[in-house]
PDB file of C-alpha atoms and ligand atoms in Angstrom:
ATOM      1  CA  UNK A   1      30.416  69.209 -75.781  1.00 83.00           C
ATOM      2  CA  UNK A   2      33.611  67.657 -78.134  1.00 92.00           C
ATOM      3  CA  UNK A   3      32.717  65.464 -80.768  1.00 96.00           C
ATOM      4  CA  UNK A   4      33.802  62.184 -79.876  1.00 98.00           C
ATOM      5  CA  UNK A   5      35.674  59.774 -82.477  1.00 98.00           C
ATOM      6  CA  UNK A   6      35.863  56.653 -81.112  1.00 98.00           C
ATOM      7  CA  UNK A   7      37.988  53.780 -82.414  1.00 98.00           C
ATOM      8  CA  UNK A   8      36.717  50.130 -81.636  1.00 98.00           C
ATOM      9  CA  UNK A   9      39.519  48.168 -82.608  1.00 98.00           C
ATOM     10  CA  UNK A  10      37.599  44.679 -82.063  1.00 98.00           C
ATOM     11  CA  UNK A  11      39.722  41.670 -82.041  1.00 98.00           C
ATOM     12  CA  UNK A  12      42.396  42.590 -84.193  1.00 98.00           C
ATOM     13  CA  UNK A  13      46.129  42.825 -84.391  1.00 97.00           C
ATOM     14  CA  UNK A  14      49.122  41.858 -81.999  1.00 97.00           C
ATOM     15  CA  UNK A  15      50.988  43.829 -79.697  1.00 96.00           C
ATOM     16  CA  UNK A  16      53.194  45.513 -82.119  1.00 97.00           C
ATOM     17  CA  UNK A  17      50.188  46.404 -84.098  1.00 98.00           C
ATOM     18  CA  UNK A  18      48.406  47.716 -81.095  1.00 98.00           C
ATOM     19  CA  UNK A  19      51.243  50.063 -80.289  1.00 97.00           C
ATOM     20  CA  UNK A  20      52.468  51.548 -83.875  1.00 98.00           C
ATOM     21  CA  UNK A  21      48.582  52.060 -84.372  1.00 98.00           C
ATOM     22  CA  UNK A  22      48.328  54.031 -81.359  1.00 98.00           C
ATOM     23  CA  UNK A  23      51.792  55.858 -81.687  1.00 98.00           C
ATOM     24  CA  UNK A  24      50.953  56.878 -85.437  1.00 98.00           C
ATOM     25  CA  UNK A  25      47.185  58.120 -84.350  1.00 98.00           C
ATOM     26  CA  UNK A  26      48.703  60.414 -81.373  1.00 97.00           C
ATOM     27  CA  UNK A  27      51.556  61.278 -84.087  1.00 95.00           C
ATOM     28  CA  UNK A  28      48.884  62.584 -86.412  1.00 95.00           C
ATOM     29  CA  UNK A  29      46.331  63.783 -83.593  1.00 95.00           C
ATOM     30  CA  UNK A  30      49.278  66.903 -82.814  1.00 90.00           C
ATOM     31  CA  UNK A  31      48.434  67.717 -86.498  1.00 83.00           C
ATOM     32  CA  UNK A  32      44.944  67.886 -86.110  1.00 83.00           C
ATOM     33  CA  UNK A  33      43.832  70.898 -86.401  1.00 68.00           C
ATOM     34  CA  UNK A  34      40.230  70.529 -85.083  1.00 64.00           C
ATOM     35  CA  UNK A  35      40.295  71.236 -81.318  1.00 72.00           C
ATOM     36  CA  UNK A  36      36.609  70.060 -81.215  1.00 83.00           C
ATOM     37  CA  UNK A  37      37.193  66.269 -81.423  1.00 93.00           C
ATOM     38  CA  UNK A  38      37.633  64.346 -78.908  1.00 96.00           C
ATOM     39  CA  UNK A  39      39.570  60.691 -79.821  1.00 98.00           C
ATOM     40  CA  UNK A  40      39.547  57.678 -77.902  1.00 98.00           C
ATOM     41  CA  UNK A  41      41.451  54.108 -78.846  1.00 98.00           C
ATOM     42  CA  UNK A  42      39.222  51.208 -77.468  1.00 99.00           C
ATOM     43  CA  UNK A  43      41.809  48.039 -78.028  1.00 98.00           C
ATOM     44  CA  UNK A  44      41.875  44.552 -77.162  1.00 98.00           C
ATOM     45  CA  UNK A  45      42.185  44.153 -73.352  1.00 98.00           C
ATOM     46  CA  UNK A  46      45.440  42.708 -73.707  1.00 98.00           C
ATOM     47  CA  UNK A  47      46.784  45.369 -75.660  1.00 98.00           C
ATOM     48  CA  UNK A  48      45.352  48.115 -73.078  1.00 98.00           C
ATOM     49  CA  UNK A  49      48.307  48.627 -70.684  1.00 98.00           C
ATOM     50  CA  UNK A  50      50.884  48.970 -74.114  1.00 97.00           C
ATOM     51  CA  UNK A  51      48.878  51.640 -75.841  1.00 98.00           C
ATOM     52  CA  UNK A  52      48.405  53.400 -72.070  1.00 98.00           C
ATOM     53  CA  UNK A  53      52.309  54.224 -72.475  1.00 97.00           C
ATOM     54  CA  UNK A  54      51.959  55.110 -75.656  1.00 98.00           C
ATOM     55  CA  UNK A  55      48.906  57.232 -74.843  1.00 97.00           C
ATOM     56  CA  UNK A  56      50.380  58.590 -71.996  1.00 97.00           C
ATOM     57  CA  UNK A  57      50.939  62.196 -72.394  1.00 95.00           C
ATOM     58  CA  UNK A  58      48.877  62.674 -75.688  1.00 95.00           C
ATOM     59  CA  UNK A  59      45.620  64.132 -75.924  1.00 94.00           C
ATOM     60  CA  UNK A  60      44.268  60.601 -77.237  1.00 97.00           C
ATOM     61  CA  UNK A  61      41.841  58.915 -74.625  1.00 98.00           C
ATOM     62  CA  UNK A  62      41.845  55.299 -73.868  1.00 98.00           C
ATOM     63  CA  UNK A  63      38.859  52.914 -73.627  1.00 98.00           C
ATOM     64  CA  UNK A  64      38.111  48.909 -73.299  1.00 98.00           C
ATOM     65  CA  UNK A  65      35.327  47.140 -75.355  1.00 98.00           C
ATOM     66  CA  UNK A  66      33.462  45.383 -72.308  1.00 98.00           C
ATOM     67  CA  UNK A  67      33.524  45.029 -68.541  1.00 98.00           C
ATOM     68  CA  UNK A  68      31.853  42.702 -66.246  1.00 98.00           C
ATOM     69  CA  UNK A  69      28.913  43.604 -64.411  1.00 98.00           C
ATOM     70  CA  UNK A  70      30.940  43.112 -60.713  1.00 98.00           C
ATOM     71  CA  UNK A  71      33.629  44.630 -59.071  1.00 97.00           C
ATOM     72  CA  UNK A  72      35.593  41.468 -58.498  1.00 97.00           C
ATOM     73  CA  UNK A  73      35.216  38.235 -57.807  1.00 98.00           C
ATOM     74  CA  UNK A  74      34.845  34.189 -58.977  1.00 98.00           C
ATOM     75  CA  UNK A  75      34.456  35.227 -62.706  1.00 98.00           C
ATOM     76  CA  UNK A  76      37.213  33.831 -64.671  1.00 98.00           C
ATOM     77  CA  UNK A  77      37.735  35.296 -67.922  1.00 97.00           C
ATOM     78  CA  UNK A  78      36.180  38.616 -67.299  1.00 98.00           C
ATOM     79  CA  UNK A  79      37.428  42.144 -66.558  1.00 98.00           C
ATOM     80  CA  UNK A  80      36.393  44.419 -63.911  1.00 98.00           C
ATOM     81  CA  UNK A  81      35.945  48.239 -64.439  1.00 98.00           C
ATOM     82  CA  UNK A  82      38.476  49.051 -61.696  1.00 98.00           C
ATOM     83  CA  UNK A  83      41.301  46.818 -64.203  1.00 98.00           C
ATOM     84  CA  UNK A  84      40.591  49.399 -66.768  1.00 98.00           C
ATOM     85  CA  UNK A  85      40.853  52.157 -64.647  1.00 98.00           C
ATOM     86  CA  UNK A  86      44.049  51.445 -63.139  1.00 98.00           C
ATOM     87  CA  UNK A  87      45.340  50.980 -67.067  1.00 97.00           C
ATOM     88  CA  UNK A  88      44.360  54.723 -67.465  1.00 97.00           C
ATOM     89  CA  UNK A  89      40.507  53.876 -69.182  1.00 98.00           C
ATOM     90  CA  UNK A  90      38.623  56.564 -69.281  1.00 98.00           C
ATOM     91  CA  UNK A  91      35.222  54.713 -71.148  1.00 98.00           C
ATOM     92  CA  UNK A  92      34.370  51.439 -71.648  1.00 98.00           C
ATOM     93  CA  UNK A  93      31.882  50.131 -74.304  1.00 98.00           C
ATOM     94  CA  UNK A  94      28.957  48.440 -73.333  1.00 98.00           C
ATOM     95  CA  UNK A  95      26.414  46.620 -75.272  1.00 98.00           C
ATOM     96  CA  UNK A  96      27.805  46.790 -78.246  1.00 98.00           C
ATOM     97  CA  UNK A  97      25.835  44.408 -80.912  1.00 98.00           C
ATOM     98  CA  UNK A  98      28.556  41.860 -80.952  1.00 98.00           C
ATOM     99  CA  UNK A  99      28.165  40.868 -77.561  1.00 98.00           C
ATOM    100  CA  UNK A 100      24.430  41.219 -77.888  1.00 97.00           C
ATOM    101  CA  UNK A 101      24.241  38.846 -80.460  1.00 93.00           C
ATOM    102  CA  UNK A 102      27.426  36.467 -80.118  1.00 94.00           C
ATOM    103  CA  UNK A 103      27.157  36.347 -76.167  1.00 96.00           C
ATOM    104  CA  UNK A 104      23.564  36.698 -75.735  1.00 96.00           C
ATOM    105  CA  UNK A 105      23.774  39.366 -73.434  1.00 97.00           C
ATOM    106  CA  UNK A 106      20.644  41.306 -72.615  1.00 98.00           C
ATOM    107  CA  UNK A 107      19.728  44.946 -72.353  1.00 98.00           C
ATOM    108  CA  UNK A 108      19.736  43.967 -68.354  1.00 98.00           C
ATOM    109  CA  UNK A 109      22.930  42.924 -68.383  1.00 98.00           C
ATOM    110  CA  UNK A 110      24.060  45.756 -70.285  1.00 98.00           C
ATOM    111  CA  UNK A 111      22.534  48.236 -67.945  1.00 98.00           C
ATOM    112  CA  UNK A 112      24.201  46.420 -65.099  1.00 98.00           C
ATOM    113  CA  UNK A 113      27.786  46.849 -66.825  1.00 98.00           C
ATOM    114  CA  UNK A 114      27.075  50.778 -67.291  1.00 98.00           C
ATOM    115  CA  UNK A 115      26.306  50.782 -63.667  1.00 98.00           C
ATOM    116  CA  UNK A 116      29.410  48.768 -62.277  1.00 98.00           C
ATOM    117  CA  UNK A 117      31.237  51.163 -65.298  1.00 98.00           C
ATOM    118  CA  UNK A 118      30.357  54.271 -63.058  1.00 98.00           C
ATOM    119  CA  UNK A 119      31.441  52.524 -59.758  1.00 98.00           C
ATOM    120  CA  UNK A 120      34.981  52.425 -60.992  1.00 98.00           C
ATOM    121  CA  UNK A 121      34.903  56.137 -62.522  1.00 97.00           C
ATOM    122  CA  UNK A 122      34.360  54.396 -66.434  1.00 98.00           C
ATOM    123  CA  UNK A 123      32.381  56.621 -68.797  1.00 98.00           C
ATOM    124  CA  UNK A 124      30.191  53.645 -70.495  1.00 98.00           C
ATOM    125  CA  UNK A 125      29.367  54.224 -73.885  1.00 98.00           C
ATOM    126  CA  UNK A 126      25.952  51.958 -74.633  1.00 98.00           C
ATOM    127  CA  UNK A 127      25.650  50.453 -77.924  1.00 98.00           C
ATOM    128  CA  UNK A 128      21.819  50.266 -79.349  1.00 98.00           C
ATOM    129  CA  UNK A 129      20.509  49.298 -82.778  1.00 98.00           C
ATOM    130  CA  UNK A 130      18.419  47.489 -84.649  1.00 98.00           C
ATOM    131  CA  UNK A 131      18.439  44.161 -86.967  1.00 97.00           C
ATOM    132  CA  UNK A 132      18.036  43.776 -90.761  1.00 97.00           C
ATOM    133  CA  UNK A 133      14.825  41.796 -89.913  1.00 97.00           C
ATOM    134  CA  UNK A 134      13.727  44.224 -87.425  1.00 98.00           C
ATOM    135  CA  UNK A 135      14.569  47.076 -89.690  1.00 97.00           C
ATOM    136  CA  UNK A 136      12.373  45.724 -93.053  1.00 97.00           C
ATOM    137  CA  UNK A 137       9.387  44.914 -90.493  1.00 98.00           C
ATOM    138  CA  UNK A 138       9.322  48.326 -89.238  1.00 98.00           C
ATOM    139  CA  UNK A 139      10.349  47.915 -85.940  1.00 98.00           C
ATOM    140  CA  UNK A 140      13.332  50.228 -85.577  1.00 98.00           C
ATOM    141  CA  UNK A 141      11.983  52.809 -83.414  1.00 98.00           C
ATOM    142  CA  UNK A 142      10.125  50.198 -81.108  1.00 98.00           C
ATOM    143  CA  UNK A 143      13.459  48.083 -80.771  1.00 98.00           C
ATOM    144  CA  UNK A 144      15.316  50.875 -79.662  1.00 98.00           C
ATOM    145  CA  UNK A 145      13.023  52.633 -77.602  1.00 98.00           C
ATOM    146  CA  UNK A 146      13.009  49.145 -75.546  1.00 98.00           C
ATOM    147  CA  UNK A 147      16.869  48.828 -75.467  1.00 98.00           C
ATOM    148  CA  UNK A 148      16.837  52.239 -74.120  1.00 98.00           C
ATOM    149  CA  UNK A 149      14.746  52.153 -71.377  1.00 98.00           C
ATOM    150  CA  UNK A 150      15.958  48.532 -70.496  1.00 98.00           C
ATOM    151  CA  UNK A 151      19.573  49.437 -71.184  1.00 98.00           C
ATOM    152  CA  UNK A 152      20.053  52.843 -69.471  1.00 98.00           C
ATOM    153  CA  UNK A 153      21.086  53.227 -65.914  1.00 97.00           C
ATOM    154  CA  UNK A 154      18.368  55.525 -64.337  1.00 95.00           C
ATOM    155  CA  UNK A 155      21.269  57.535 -63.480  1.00 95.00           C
ATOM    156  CA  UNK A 156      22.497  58.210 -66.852  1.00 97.00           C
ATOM    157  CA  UNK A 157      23.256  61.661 -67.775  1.00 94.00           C
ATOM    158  CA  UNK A 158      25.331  63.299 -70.329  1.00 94.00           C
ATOM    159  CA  UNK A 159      28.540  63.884 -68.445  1.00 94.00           C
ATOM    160  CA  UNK A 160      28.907  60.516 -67.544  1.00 96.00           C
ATOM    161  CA  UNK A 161      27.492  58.382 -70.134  1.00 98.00           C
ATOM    162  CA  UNK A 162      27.387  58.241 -74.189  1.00 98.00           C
ATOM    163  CA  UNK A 163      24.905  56.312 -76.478  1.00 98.00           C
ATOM    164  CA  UNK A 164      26.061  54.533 -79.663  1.00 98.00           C
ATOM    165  CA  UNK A 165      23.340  54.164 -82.147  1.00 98.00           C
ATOM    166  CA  UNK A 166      24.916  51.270 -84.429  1.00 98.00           C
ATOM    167  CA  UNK A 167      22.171  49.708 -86.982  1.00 98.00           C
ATOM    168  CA  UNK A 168      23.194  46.053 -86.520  1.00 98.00           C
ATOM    169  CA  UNK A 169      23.051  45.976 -90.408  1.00 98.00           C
ATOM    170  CA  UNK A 170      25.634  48.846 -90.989  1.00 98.00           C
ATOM    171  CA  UNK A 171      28.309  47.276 -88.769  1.00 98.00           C
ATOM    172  CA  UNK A 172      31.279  46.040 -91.258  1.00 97.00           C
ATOM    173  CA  UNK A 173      28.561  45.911 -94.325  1.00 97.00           C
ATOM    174  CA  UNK A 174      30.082  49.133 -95.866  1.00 96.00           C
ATOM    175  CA  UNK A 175      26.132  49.996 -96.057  1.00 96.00           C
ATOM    176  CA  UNK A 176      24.982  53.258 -93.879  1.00 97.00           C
ATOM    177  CA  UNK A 177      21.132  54.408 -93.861  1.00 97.00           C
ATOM    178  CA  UNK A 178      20.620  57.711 -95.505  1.00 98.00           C
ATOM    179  CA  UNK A 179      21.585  60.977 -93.723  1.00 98.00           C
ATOM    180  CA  UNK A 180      18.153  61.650 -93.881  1.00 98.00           C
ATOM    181  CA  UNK A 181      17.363  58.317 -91.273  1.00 98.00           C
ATOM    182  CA  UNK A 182      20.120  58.809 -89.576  1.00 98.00           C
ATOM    183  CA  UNK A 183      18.632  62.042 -88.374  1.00 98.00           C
ATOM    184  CA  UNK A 184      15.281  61.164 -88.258  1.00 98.00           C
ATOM    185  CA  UNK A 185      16.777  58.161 -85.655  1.00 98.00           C
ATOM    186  CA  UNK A 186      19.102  60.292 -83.669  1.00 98.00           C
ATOM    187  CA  UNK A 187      16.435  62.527 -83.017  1.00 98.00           C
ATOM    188  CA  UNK A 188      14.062  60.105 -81.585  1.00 98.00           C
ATOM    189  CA  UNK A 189      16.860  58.646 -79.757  1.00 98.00           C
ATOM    190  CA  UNK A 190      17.781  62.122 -77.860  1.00 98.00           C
ATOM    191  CA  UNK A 191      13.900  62.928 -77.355  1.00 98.00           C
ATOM    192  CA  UNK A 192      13.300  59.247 -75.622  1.00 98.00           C
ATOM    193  CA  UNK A 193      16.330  59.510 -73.215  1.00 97.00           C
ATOM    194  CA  UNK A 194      15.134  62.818 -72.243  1.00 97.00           C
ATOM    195  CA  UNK A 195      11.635  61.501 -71.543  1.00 96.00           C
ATOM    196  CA  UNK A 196      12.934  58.523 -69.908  1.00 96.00           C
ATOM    197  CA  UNK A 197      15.681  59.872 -67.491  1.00 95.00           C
ATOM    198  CA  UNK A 198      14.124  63.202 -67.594  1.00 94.00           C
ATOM    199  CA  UNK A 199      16.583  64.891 -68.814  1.00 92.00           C
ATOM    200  CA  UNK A 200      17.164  68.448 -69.113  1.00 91.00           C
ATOM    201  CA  UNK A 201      20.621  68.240 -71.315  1.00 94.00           C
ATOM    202  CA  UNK A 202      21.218  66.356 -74.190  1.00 95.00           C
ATOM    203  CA  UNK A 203      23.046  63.383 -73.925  1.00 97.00           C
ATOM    204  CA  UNK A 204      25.878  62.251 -76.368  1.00 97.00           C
ATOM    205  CA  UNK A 205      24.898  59.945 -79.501  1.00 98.00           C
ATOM    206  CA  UNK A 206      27.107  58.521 -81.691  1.00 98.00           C
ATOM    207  CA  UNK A 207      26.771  57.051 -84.312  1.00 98.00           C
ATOM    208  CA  UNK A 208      28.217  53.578 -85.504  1.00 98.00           C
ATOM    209  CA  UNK A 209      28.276  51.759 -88.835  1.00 98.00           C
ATOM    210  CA  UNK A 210      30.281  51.926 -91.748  1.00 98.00           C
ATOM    211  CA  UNK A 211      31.506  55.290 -91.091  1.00 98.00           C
ATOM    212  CA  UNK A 212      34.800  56.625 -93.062  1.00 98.00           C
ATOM    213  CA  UNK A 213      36.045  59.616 -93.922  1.00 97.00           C
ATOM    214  CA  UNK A 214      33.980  59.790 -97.268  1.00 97.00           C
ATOM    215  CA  UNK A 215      30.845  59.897 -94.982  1.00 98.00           C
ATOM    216  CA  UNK A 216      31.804  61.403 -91.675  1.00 98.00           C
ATOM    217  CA  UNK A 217      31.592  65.153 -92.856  1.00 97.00           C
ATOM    218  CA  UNK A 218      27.448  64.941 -93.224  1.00 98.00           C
ATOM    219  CA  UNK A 219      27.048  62.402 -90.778  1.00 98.00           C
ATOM    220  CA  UNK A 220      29.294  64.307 -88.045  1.00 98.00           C
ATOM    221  CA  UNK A 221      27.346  67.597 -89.114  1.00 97.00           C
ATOM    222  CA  UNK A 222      23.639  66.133 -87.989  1.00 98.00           C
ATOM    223  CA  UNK A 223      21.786  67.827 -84.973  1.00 96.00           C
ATOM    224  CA  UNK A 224      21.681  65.054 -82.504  1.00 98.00           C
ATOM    225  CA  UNK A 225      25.248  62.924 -83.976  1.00 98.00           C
ATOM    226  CA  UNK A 226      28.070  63.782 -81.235  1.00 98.00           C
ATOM    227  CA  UNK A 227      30.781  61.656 -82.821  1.00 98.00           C
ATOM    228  CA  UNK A 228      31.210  57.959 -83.983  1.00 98.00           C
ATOM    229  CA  UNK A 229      32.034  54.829 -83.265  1.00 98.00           C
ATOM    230  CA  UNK A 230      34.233  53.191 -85.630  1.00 98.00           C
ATOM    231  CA  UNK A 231      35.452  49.749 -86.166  1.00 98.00           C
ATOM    232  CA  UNK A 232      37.310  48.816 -89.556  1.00 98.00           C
ATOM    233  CA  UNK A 233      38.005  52.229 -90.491  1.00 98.00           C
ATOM    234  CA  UNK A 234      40.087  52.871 -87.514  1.00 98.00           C
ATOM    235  CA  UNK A 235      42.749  50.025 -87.655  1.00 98.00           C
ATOM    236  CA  UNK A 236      44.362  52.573 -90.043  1.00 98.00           C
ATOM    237  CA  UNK A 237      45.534  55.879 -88.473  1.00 98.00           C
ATOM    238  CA  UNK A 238      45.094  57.836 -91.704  1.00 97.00           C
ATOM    239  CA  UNK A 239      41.612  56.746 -92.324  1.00 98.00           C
ATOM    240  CA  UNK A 240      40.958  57.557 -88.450  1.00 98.00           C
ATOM    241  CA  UNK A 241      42.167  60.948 -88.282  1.00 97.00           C
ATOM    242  CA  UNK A 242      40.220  61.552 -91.824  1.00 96.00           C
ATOM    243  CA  UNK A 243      37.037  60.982 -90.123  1.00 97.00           C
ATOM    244  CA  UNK A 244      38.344  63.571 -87.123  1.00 96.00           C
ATOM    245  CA  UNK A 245      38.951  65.571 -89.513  1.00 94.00           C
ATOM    246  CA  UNK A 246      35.640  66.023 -90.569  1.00 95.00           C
ATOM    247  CA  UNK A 247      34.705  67.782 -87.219  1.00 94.00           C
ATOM    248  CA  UNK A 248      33.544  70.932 -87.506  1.00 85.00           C
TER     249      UNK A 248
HETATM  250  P1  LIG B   1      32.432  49.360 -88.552  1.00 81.05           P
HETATM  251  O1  LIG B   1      32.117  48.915 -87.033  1.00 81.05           O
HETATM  252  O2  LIG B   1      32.899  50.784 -88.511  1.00 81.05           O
HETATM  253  O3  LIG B   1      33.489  48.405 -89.020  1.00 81.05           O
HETATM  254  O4  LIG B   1      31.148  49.218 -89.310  1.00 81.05           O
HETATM  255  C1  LIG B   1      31.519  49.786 -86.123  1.00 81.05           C
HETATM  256  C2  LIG B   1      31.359  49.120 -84.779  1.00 81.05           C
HETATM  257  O5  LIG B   1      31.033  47.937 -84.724  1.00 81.05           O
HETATM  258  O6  LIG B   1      31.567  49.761 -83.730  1.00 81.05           O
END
């Protein structure tokens, strides 16, 4: 299983961003010298089909931040799995705490996007995580044990799905919980998937928050962390492939 390092690049830059962003990352991918990392570019859906040709050829994966629940139809405004396919998306992230929050969508929902994700061949990767407020009550593990069950297709396994565990808290604060929590969490996220789906692999878990390449090395080398999401840190390519670079 590669380590994954995932790039959400949110809503951020124009064209000529998007494309010298993805053209210096492949640049410096050739370079990398860790063959265990796996790197994906999830840009703006406007930006998708540019970086594809910049992409194209490169070992550098491409990915879209969101997809609608159906196929096609009477939904202006949203984009269907098969529309990030044909751009050359290979994953598509679901769930992620932004759209929870800002667009009120619900673990439901979510699950319904991973599932119309595998209709069109899309690896979903489903974002989990808990609140501040849910955090200093003690909730964590109850929180995401719920979004887990409620949020996982039934038909989830590891080769065609990947869990982001992003505390809510962490995202864009610069603040990470200690490596200690971090694997304390990723452990209890692995060992409820496999009694939900009843699994007999382990699935992939990222994790999400703050991550740079000052703290990739120990969070990258944890048990049950299979890569990371990562938002501000990878707008630059140098700070990007620093955190690939940590893959051992
Ligand atoms: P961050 O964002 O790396 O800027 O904290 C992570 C994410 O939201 O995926």
């Amino acid at each position: 299983m590669k380590t994954l390092i995932a790039g959400n690049w949110k809503m951020n830059g124009d064209n000529a961003f998007a494309m010298n962003l993805a053209k210096d990352v492949a640049k410096q991918a050739q370079e990398l010298a860790s063959s265990h990392a796996e790197l994906l570019l999830c840009p703006p859906f406007v930006h998708l089909a540019f970086v594809a040709q910049v992409l194209e050829g490169t070992d550098v994966v491409l990915g879209a931040q969101d997809c609608s629940e159906a196929q096609k139809g009477a939904f202006t405004g949203d984009i269907a799995p098969n529309m990030l396919t044909d751009l050359g998306c290979a994953y598509v992230i679901v769930g992620h705490s932004e759209r929870r929050t800002g667009h009120k969508e619900t673990s439901e929902q979510v699950l319904k996007k991973a599932e119309s994700a595998y209709q069109a061949g899309l690896k979903p990767i489903i974002c989990i995580g808990e609140t501040q407020s849910e955090k200093e009550s003690g909730k964590t593990k109850d929180v995401l044990s719920e979004q887990i069950k409620d949020s996982l297709p039934r038909n989830a396994f590891p080769r065609n799905t990947v869990i982001a565990y992003e505390p809510v808290w962490a995202i864009g604060s610069g603040k990470t919980p200690s490596i200690e929590e971090i694997s304390d969490i990723h452990d209890f996220i692995q060992e409820t998937i496999r009694e939900t789906l009843a699994l007999h692999t382990e699935m992939r878990i990222l994790y999400g928050g703050s991550v740079k390449p000052e703290n990739a090395k120990e969070i990258l080398a944890l048990k049950n962390v299979h890569g990371a999401l990562i938002g501000g840190a990878s707008l630059k390519a140098d700070s990007f492939i620093g955190i690939a670079k940590q893959v051992r």
